[in-house]
Coordinates of C-alpha atoms and ligand atoms in Angstrom, one line a residue:
X1 CA -13.6 -14.4 23.7
X2 CA -12.8 -12.4 26.8
X3 CA -11.7 -8.8 26.6
X4 CA -10.1 -6.9 29.3
X5 CA -8.2 -4.2 27.5
X6 CA -9.5 -0.9 26.1
X7 CA -8.3 0.5 22.6
X8 CA -6.2 3.5 23.4
X9 CA -6.7 5.6 20.1
X10 CA -4.1 8.3 21.3
X11 CA -1.5 5.7 21.3
X12 CA -2.3 4.4 17.7
X13 CA -0.5 6.2 14.9
X14 CA -2.8 7.8 12.1
X15 CA -2.1 7.9 8.5
X16 CA -4.0 9.6 5.7
X17 CA -4.5 8.0 2.3
X18 CA -5.9 10.0 -0.7
X19 CA -6.9 8.0 -3.9
X20 CA -6.4 9.4 -7.3
X21 CA -8.1 6.9 -9.3
X22 CA -7.4 7.4 -13.1
X23 CA -4.8 5.9 -15.5
X24 CA -4.0 6.4 -19.0
X25 CA -4.9 2.8 -19.6
X26 CA -6.1 -0.1 -17.7
X27 CA -3.2 -2.9 -17.2
X28 CA -4.3 -6.4 -17.8
X29 CA -3.4 -7.7 -14.5
X30 CA -4.7 -4.7 -12.4
X31 CA -7.4 -5.2 -9.8
X32 CA -7.0 -1.9 -8.2
X33 CA -9.6 0.7 -8.1
X34 CA -8.4 2.5 -11.3
X35 CA -10.3 3.9 -14.0
X36 CA -9.7 5.1 -17.5
X37 CA -9.2 8.9 -17.7
X38 CA -11.8 10.2 -20.3
X39 CA -12.2 13.7 -19.5
X40 CA -9.6 16.1 -18.0
X41 CA -12.5 18.0 -16.3
X42 CA -13.1 15.2 -13.8
X43 CA -10.1 16.1 -11.8
X44 CA -11.4 19.4 -10.7
X45 CA -14.8 18.0 -9.7
X46 CA -12.9 15.0 -8.0
X47 CA -10.6 17.4 -6.0
X48 CA -13.7 19.3 -4.8
X49 CA -15.3 16.1 -3.6
X50 CA -12.1 15.1 -1.8
X51 CA -12.2 18.5 -0.1
X52 CA -15.7 17.9 0.9
X53 CA -14.9 14.6 2.3
X54 CA -11.9 16.0 4.3
X55 CA -14.0 18.7 5.8
X56 CA -16.9 16.4 6.5
X57 CA -14.7 13.8 8.3
X58 CA -12.7 16.6 10.3
X59 CA -13.8 15.0 13.8
X60 CA -11.9 11.9 12.9
X61 CA -8.5 14.0 13.1
X62 CA -9.5 15.8 16.2
X63 CA -6.8 15.7 18.9
X64 CA -4.6 13.3 16.7
X65 CA -1.5 13.9 14.5
X66 CA -0.8 12.6 11.1
X67 CA 2.2 10.2 10.9
X68 CA 2.2 9.6 7.4
X69 CA 0.4 10.6 4.0
X70 CA 0.1 8.5 0.7
X71 CA -1.2 9.7 -2.5
X72 CA -2.0 6.5 -4.4
X73 CA -3.9 5.3 -7.4
X74 CA -4.4 4.9 -10.1
X75 CA -1.6 7.1 -11.4
X76 CA -1.7 10.2 -9.2
X77 CA 0.8 12.1 -11.5
X78 CA -2.0 12.4 -14.0
X79 CA -3.4 15.1 -11.5
X80 CA -2.2 18.7 -12.3
X81 CA 0.2 20.1 -10.0
X82 CA -2.1 23.0 -9.1
X83 CA -4.8 20.5 -7.9
X84 CA -2.4 18.7 -5.8
X85 CA -1.5 21.9 -4.4
X86 CA -5.0 22.8 -3.4
X87 CA -5.4 19.5 -1.8
X88 CA -2.2 19.9 0.3
X89 CA -3.6 23.5 1.4
X90 CA -6.8 21.8 2.7
X91 CA -4.8 18.8 4.2
X92 CA -2.7 21.2 6.1
X93 CA -5.8 23.3 7.3
X94 CA -7.6 20.2 8.4
X95 CA -4.9 18.4 10.4
X96 CA -1.7 18.3 12.4
X97 CA 1.3 16.4 11.4
X98 CA 3.9 14.6 13.4
X99 CA 7.4 16.0 13.2
X100 CA 9.2 14.4 10.2
X101 CA 5.9 12.7 8.8
X102 CA 6.4 10.7 5.6
X103 CA 4.4 12.0 2.6
X104 CA 4.6 9.7 -0.2
X105 CA 3.3 10.1 -3.8
X106 CA 2.9 7.4 -6.4
X107 CA 3.8 8.0 -10.1
X108 CA 4.0 6.0 -13.2
X109 CA 6.5 6.8 -16.0
X110 CA 5.4 9.2 -18.7
X111 CA 2.0 9.9 -17.1
X112 CA 2.9 13.3 -16.1
X113 CA 0.1 16.0 -16.2
X114 CA 0.4 17.3 -19.7
X115 CA 0.8 20.9 -18.6
X116 CA 4.1 20.2 -16.7
X117 CA 7.5 19.0 -17.6
X118 CA 8.5 15.8 -15.5
X119 CA 11.1 18.1 -13.8
X120 CA 8.6 20.7 -12.9
X121 CA 6.2 18.3 -11.6
X122 CA 8.6 16.8 -9.3
X123 CA 10.0 20.1 -8.3
X124 CA 6.3 21.1 -7.4
X125 CA 5.8 18.0 -5.2
X126 CA 9.1 18.6 -3.5
X127 CA 8.0 22.2 -2.8
X128 CA 4.7 20.9 -1.5
X129 CA 6.3 18.6 1.1
X130 CA 6.4 15.3 -0.7
X131 CA 9.4 13.5 0.6
X132 CA 8.9 9.9 -0.8
X133 CA 8.1 9.0 -4.3
X134 CA 7.0 5.3 -5.4
X135 CA 7.6 4.6 -8.9
X136 CA 5.6 1.8 -10.7
X137 CA 8.4 0.5 -13.1
X138 CA 7.4 -3.3 -12.9
X139 CA 10.4 -4.3 -15.0
X140 CA 13.2 -2.8 -17.1
X141 CA 12.8 -5.4 -19.9
X142 CA 10.9 -4.5 -23.1
X143 CA 9.3 -7.8 -23.8
X144 CA 8.1 -8.3 -20.2
X145 CA 6.5 -4.7 -20.3
X146 CA 4.8 -5.4 -23.4
X147 CA 3.5 -8.8 -22.2
X148 CA 1.9 -7.1 -19.1
X149 CA 0.4 -4.1 -21.2
X150 CA 2.7 -1.4 -19.8
X151 CA 3.0 1.3 -22.2
X152 CA 6.3 2.7 -21.2
X153 CA 9.7 1.4 -22.6
X154 CA 12.9 0.5 -20.5
X155 CA 14.6 3.5 -21.6
X156 CA 11.7 5.9 -20.8
X157 CA 11.5 4.4 -17.2
X158 CA 15.2 4.8 -16.7
X159 CA 15.0 8.5 -17.9
X160 CA 11.8 9.1 -15.8
X161 CA 13.8 7.5 -12.8
X162 CA 16.8 9.9 -13.3
X163 CA 14.6 12.8 -12.8
X164 CA 13.0 11.4 -9.9
X165 CA 16.4 10.8 -8.2
X166 CA 17.5 14.1 -8.9
X167 CA 15.0 15.7 -6.6
X168 CA 14.1 12.9 -4.0
X169 CA 16.4 10.9 -1.8
X170 CA 13.6 8.6 -0.5
X171 CA 12.4 6.7 -3.7
X172 CA 10.7 3.3 -4.1
X173 CA 10.6 1.2 -7.3
X174 CA 7.9 -1.3 -7.8
X175 CA 9.0 -4.4 -9.8
X176 CA 7.1 -7.6 -10.6
X177 CA 8.3 -11.4 -11.1
X178 CA 6.6 -14.4 -12.6
X179 CA 5.8 -12.3 -15.6
X180 CA 4.7 -14.0 -19.1
X181 CA 8.0 -14.8 -21.0
X182 CA 10.2 -13.6 -18.0
X183 CA 13.3 -15.9 -17.0
X184 CA 16.0 -15.9 -14.4
X185 CA 18.2 -13.8 -16.9
X186 CA 15.6 -11.1 -17.3
X187 CA 15.1 -11.0 -13.5
X188 CA 18.8 -10.5 -12.9
X189 CA 19.0 -7.9 -15.4
X190 CA 16.1 -6.0 -13.6
X191 CA 17.9 -6.3 -10.2
X192 CA 21.2 -5.0 -12.0
X193 CA 19.4 -2.0 -13.2
X194 CA 17.4 -1.3 -10.0
X195 CA 21.2 -1.5 -8.4
X196 CA 22.3 1.3 -10.6
X197 CA 19.7 3.9 -9.3
X198 CA 20.6 2.8 -5.7
X199 CA 17.1 3.7 -4.4
X200 CA 16.2 3.2 -0.8
X201 CA 13.4 0.6 -1.3
X202 CA 11.9 -1.8 -3.5
X203 CA 8.5 -3.5 -3.6
X204 CA 9.1 -6.8 -5.6
X205 CA 5.6 -8.4 -6.2
X206 CA 4.9 -11.6 -7.9
X207 CA 2.3 -11.5 -10.7
X208 CA -0.9 -12.9 -9.5
X209 CA -4.0 -13.5 -11.7
X210 CA -7.0 -11.7 -10.0
X211 CA -10.5 -12.1 -10.6
X212 CA -12.0 -9.4 -12.6
X213 CA -8.8 -8.5 -14.5
X214 CA -8.3 -9.0 -18.0
X215 CA -5.7 -11.7 -17.4
X216 CA -8.3 -13.4 -15.5
X217 CA -10.5 -14.0 -18.5
X218 CA -7.5 -14.5 -20.8
X219 CA -4.8 -15.9 -18.7
X220 CA -1.2 -15.6 -20.2
X221 CA 1.4 -18.4 -20.1
X222 CA 3.2 -17.8 -17.0
X223 CA 6.8 -19.3 -15.8
X224 CA 6.2 -22.8 -13.9
X225 CA 6.1 -22.7 -10.2
X226 CA 9.6 -23.9 -10.0
X227 CA 11.0 -21.2 -12.2
X228 CA 9.0 -18.7 -10.1
X229 CA 10.5 -20.0 -6.9
X230 CA 13.9 -19.7 -8.4
X231 CA 13.3 -16.0 -9.3
X232 CA 12.0 -15.5 -5.8
X233 CA 15.2 -17.0 -4.3
X234 CA 17.2 -15.0 -6.7
X235 CA 15.5 -11.6 -5.8
X236 CA 15.7 -12.2 -2.1
X237 CA 19.5 -13.2 -2.2
X238 CA 20.6 -10.5 -4.6
X239 CA 18.8 -7.8 -2.8
X240 CA 20.1 -8.8 0.5
X241 CA 23.8 -8.8 -1.0
X242 CA 23.1 -5.1 -2.1
X243 CA 21.8 -3.9 1.3
X244 CA 18.1 -4.2 0.9
X245 CA 16.7 -6.1 3.9
X246 CA 13.3 -7.9 3.3
X247 CA 11.1 -6.5 6.2
X248 CA 7.7 -7.6 4.6
X249 CA 6.7 -10.4 2.2
X250 CA 7.4 -8.3 -0.7
X251 CA 9.1 -5.2 0.6
X252 CA 12.8 -4.6 0.7
X253 CA 14.6 -1.5 2.2
X254 CA 17.9 0.0 3.0
X255 CA 18.6 0.5 6.7
X256 CA 15.9 2.8 8.2
X257 CA 14.2 3.4 4.9
X258 CA 11.1 1.4 5.3
X259 CA 7.9 2.7 4.1
X260 CA 6.4 4.3 7.2
X261 CA 2.9 4.4 5.7
X262 CA 2.7 0.8 4.7
X263 CA 4.2 -0.1 8.3
X264 CA 1.3 1.7 9.8
X265 CA -1.2 -0.6 7.9
X266 CA 0.9 -3.7 8.9
X267 CA 1.2 -2.8 12.4
X268 CA -2.5 -2.3 12.6
X269 CA -2.4 1.4 13.0
X270 CA -5.3 3.6 12.2
X271 CA -5.9 5.3 8.7
X272 CA -8.3 7.4 7.1
X273 CA -8.9 7.0 3.4
X274 CA -10.3 10.0 1.3
X275 CA -11.5 9.3 -2.4
X276 CA -13.3 6.7 -4.3
X277 CA -13.0 3.0 -2.9
X278 CA -10.7 4.2 0.1
X279 CA -10.9 2.4 3.3
X280 CA -10.5 3.8 6.7
X281 CA -9.8 2.1 10.2
X282 CA -10.3 4.3 13.1
X283 CA -10.2 3.4 16.9
X284 CA -12.5 5.1 19.2
X285 CA -14.5 4.3 22.2
X286 CA -13.1 0.9 22.7
X287 CA -14.3 0.1 19.0
X288 CA -12.6 -0.4 15.7
X289 CA -14.6 1.3 13.2
X290 CA -14.3 0.8 9.4
X291 CA -15.5 2.9 6.6
X292 CA -15.4 2.0 2.9
X293 CA -16.1 4.7 0.2
X294 CA -18.0 3.9 -2.9
X295 CA -15.6 2.8 -5.5
X296 CA -16.7 4.3 -8.8
X297 CA -15.2 7.9 -8.9
X298 CA -18.0 9.2 -10.9
X299 CA -20.8 8.2 -8.4
X300 CA -18.5 9.3 -5.5
X301 CA -18.4 12.7 -6.9
X302 CA -22.1 12.7 -7.5
X303 CA -23.0 11.4 -3.9
X304 CA -20.5 13.8 -2.2
X305 CA -21.9 16.8 -4.2
X306 CA -25.5 15.8 -3.4
X307 CA -24.9 15.0 0.2
X308 CA -25.8 11.5 -0.2
X309 CA -24.3 8.7 1.8
X310 CA -21.0 7.9 0.0
X311 CA -19.7 5.3 2.4
X312 CA -20.3 2.2 4.5
X313 CA -19.7 2.3 8.1
X314 CA -19.2 -0.9 10.4
X315 CA -18.0 -1.2 14.0
X316 CA -16.2 -4.1 15.7
X317 CA -15.7 -5.0 19.0
X318 CA -12.3 -6.8 20.1
X319 CA -13.1 -10.3 18.9
X320 CA -12.3 -13.0 16.1
X321 CA -12.6 -10.6 13.3
X322 CA -10.3 -8.1 14.7
X323 CA -7.8 -10.9 15.6
X324 CA -8.0 -12.1 12.1
X325 CA -7.4 -8.6 10.6
X326 CA -4.5 -8.0 12.8
X327 CA -2.9 -11.5 11.9
X328 CA -3.6 -10.7 8.3
X329 CA -1.5 -7.4 8.5
X330 CA 1.2 -8.3 11.2
X331 CA 2.0 -11.7 10.0
X332 CA 3.5 -10.2 6.7
X333 CA 6.3 -8.6 8.7
X334 CA 9.6 -10.4 8.8
X335 CA 10.0 -9.1 12.4
X336 CA 6.6 -10.3 13.6
X337 CA 5.1 -8.4 16.5
X338 CA 5.4 -7.8 20.0
X339 CA 2.8 -9.4 22.3
X340 CA 2.2 -6.0 24.1
X341 CA 1.6 -4.2 20.7
X342 CA -1.0 -6.9 19.7
X343 CA -2.8 -6.3 22.9
X344 CA -2.8 -2.5 22.5
X345 CA -3.9 -2.5 19.0
X346 CA -6.5 -5.2 19.2
X347 CA -8.1 -4.8 22.4
X348 CA -7.4 -8.6 23.0
X349 CA -5.6 -10.5 25.7
X350 CA -2.8 -12.7 24.2
X351 CA -3.5 -15.3 26.8
X352 CA -7.0 -15.8 25.6
X353 CA -6.0 -16.4 22.1
X354 CA -3.3 -19.0 23.0
X355 CA -5.2 -22.0 21.1
X356 CA -4.7 -20.4 17.5
X357 CA -1.1 -19.1 18.1
X358 CA -0.1 -22.7 19.6
X359 CA -1.6 -24.5 16.5
X360 CA 0.3 -22.1 14.2
X361 CA 3.6 -22.7 16.2
X362 CA 2.9 -26.6 16.2
X363 CA 2.7 -26.1 12.3
X364 CA 6.2 -24.5 12.3
X365 CA 4.6 -21.3 11.1
X366 CA 5.4 -19.1 13.8
X367 CA 7.8 -18.8 16.7
X368 CA 6.6 -17.6 20.1
X369 CA 9.1 -16.1 22.5
X370 CA 8.3 -14.3 25.9
X371 CA 7.2 -11.1 24.1
X372 CA 7.1 -11.6 20.6
X373 CA 5.7 -13.5 17.7
X374 CA 7.6 -14.2 14.7
X375 CA 6.7 -15.9 11.5
X376 CA 9.2 -18.4 10.4
X377 CA 10.6 -18.9 7.0
X378 CA 7.9 -21.5 6.4
X379 CA 5.0 -19.1 7.7
X380 CA 6.2 -16.2 5.5
X381 CA 6.3 -18.5 2.5
X382 CA 3.0 -20.1 3.1
X383 CA 1.2 -17.0 4.7
X384 CA -2.2 -18.5 3.6
X385 CA -1.8 -21.4 5.8
X386 CA -0.8 -19.1 8.8
X387 CA -3.8 -16.7 7.9
X388 CA -6.3 -19.4 7.6
X389 CA -5.7 -20.5 11.4
X390 CA -7.2 -17.2 12.5
X391 CA -10.1 -17.0 9.9
X392 CA -13.2 -16.3 11.9
X393 CA -15.6 -19.4 11.6
X394 CA -18.3 -17.4 10.3
X395 CA -16.1 -16.3 7.3
X396 CA -15.9 -19.8 5.9
Ligands
SF4_1 S1 -1.0 1.9 -13.9 FE1 -1.2 0.8 -11.8 S2 -3.3 1.6 -11.2 FE2 -3.1 2.0 -13.5 S3 -3.9 0.4 -14.5 FE3 -1.8 -0.2 -14.4 S4 -1.4 -1.2 -12.4 FE4 -3.5 -0.4 -12.4

C-alpha cells in the first residue's frame, strides 16, 4: 500500500473524553465500561487519578485546541458537582479551547449526586460551561423500561427532562427500539413523548445482545426481525416528519444541532480519553497513535497513584488498519465523506485504494462521485457488509 501523504495533526480537530464509570445498577444489556458504585469515597480518589492523567499527558494537548469535551459513563451525574468543578478547573489549566466548543455531559434520570437537587446540579453544570446534555431515557413506556432493567419510571424521566430543558437548549435523548415486549404502538408513543420536549437531538439505538452482558446469558424474547424493521421505518419516517434528520446510523438532529463530539469520532478526528477504559487516537509525526487505558476503575486509580503503566500504546503507519478504521467510522455518516478529507485524515492516497471502493460500489453499498464517497441506503442498512470489504486480511 503506497503512501505519499503526511498526517497533518494541526488540521485535525481534537476532542477530549472523560470517563466517569459508575452506575447505581448494571443494566442487563449494557456492555459499556460501567461499574456498580459501592463506596462514595471512590469519587475523590478517581478524580485525583483523572487529574494526574491529564497532567501526565499534557504534551498531547500542546499547540492544539480542544473542539469538544464529553463526560460519559457510566452515569456521570452520580459524581458530586464540586468534583466536576475540580475537573473543569484542571481541564482549563491544561488546555486551550476552540471558540464555541461543545461541552457535553451524559446523565441518567434520578441518579443525581445525593447532595444536590436536580435543579442545583444542572445549574452547576451550566455554570461550569456545559452546553449540551445527553439524557439516557431509553423509553417512556413503563413495561419496556422494566424489561430492560431500568430503574426509573416514565413519569420520573419526564420530570427529569423538564428540569434539563429549563436550563439547557441543546439536549439529546437516547431511546431504544427492538425491546422485549415492545410493539409499534409503544414505539409511536415514545416518539410522541419525545416530540413534546422538542429537544435538538435524539440517538435511537436498536437493542443488541452483546457478549458479557446479563442478556447474553439469559436472552429475553425480542420482537421478530420484521417487527423490528417496521419499528425502524416508523422511527426514521416520524423523526424526519418532525424535523429530525438522520445524519448517522442511529443519530437524528434538528438543523445545525449534530453532536460535534461524535462527529469528530466519525470523521476520524483525534481524541484524548481520560479515565478507566478510555481510548485515544492522536496524530503525530505521520503516525496514528492509539492509547487504551486499563478498564477497571479501582486498578486504574491504583496504577496511576503508584506511577505504574496504566495504558497500552500502539502506533500505526497509514495502511490497511487505518483504512479499515476510517471506513468503520465514516461509513456511518449519511453524508459519507470527501475524498480530500479521507486522504488528509488517513495519510492514504484514495487512488491506491480503488479496488476495495470499487467492489463496495459494485455491490451497491456506496456511491462514488468525483470528490465524495456516500453510503447508499443499502450500505447504511447493511453496514457490516460494507465494513467487511475493508477488513484487513490479518484480522480474519
Ligand atoms: S445506566 Fe448506562 S452505563 Fe449504566 S449500566 Fe445502564 S446502560 Fe450501562
